Coordinates of C-alpha atoms in Angstrom, one line a residue:
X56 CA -15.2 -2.2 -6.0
X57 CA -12.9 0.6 -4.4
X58 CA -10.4 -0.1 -1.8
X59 CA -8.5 3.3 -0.6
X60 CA -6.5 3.8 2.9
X61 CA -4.4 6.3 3.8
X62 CA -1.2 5.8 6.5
X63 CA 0.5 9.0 7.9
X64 CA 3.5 8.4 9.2
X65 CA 6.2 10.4 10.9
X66 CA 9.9 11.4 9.0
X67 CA 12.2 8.3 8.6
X68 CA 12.4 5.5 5.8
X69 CA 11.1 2.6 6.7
X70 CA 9.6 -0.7 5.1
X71 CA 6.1 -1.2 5.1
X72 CA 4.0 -4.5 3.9
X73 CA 1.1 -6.0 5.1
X74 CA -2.2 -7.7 3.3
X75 CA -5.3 -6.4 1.6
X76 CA -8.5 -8.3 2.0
X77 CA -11.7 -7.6 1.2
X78 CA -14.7 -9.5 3.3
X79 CA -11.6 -11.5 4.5
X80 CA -9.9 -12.8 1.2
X81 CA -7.0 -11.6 -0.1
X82 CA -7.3 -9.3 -2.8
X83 CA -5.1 -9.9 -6.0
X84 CA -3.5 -6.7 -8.0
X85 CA -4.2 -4.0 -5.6
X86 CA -2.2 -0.7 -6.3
X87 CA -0.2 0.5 -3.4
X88 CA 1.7 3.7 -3.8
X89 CA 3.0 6.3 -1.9
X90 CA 1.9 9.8 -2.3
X91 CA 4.5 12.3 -3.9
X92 CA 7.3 9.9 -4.7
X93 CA 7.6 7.0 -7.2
X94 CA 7.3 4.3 -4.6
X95 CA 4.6 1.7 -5.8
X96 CA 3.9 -1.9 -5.7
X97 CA 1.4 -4.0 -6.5
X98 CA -0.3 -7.1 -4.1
X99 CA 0.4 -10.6 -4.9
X100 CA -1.9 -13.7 -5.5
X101 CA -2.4 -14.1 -1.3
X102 CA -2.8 -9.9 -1.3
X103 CA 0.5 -9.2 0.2
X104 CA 3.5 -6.2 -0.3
X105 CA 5.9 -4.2 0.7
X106 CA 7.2 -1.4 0.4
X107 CA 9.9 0.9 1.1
X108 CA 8.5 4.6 2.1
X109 CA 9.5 7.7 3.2
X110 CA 7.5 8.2 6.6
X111 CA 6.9 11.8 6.5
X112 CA 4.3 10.9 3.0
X113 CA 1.0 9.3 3.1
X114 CA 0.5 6.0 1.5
X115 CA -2.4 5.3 -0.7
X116 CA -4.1 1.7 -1.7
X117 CA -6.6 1.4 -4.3
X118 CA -7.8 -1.4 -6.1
X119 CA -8.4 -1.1 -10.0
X120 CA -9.7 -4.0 -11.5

């Protein structure tokens, strides 16, 4: 199963988070980066994170199991 979203968002730094599901449960170990910086982080047991962009990038999630 393949999970990707992408979030344009307009020039500041800001903190983003929110939660991944998948038929509505929480998905575990889900890959969220952000598109040409290091930023990255990785969901939780309850599918949460966040993380700390810069807005004028696009964010990517994927899930690799």
């Amino acid at each position: 199963m393949l999970t990707a979203v992408s979030i344009h968002t307009n020039a500041q730094t800001r903190t983003i988070s929110g939660t991944v599901t998948s038929s509505g449960k929480p998905l575990q170990g889900v890959i969220i980066s952000q598109e040409g910086s290091d930023q990255v982080t990785m969901t939780g047991n309850n599918g949460t994170y966040t993380l700390q962009v810069l807005a004028e990038n696009s964010i990517s999630i994927v899930q690799t199991l």
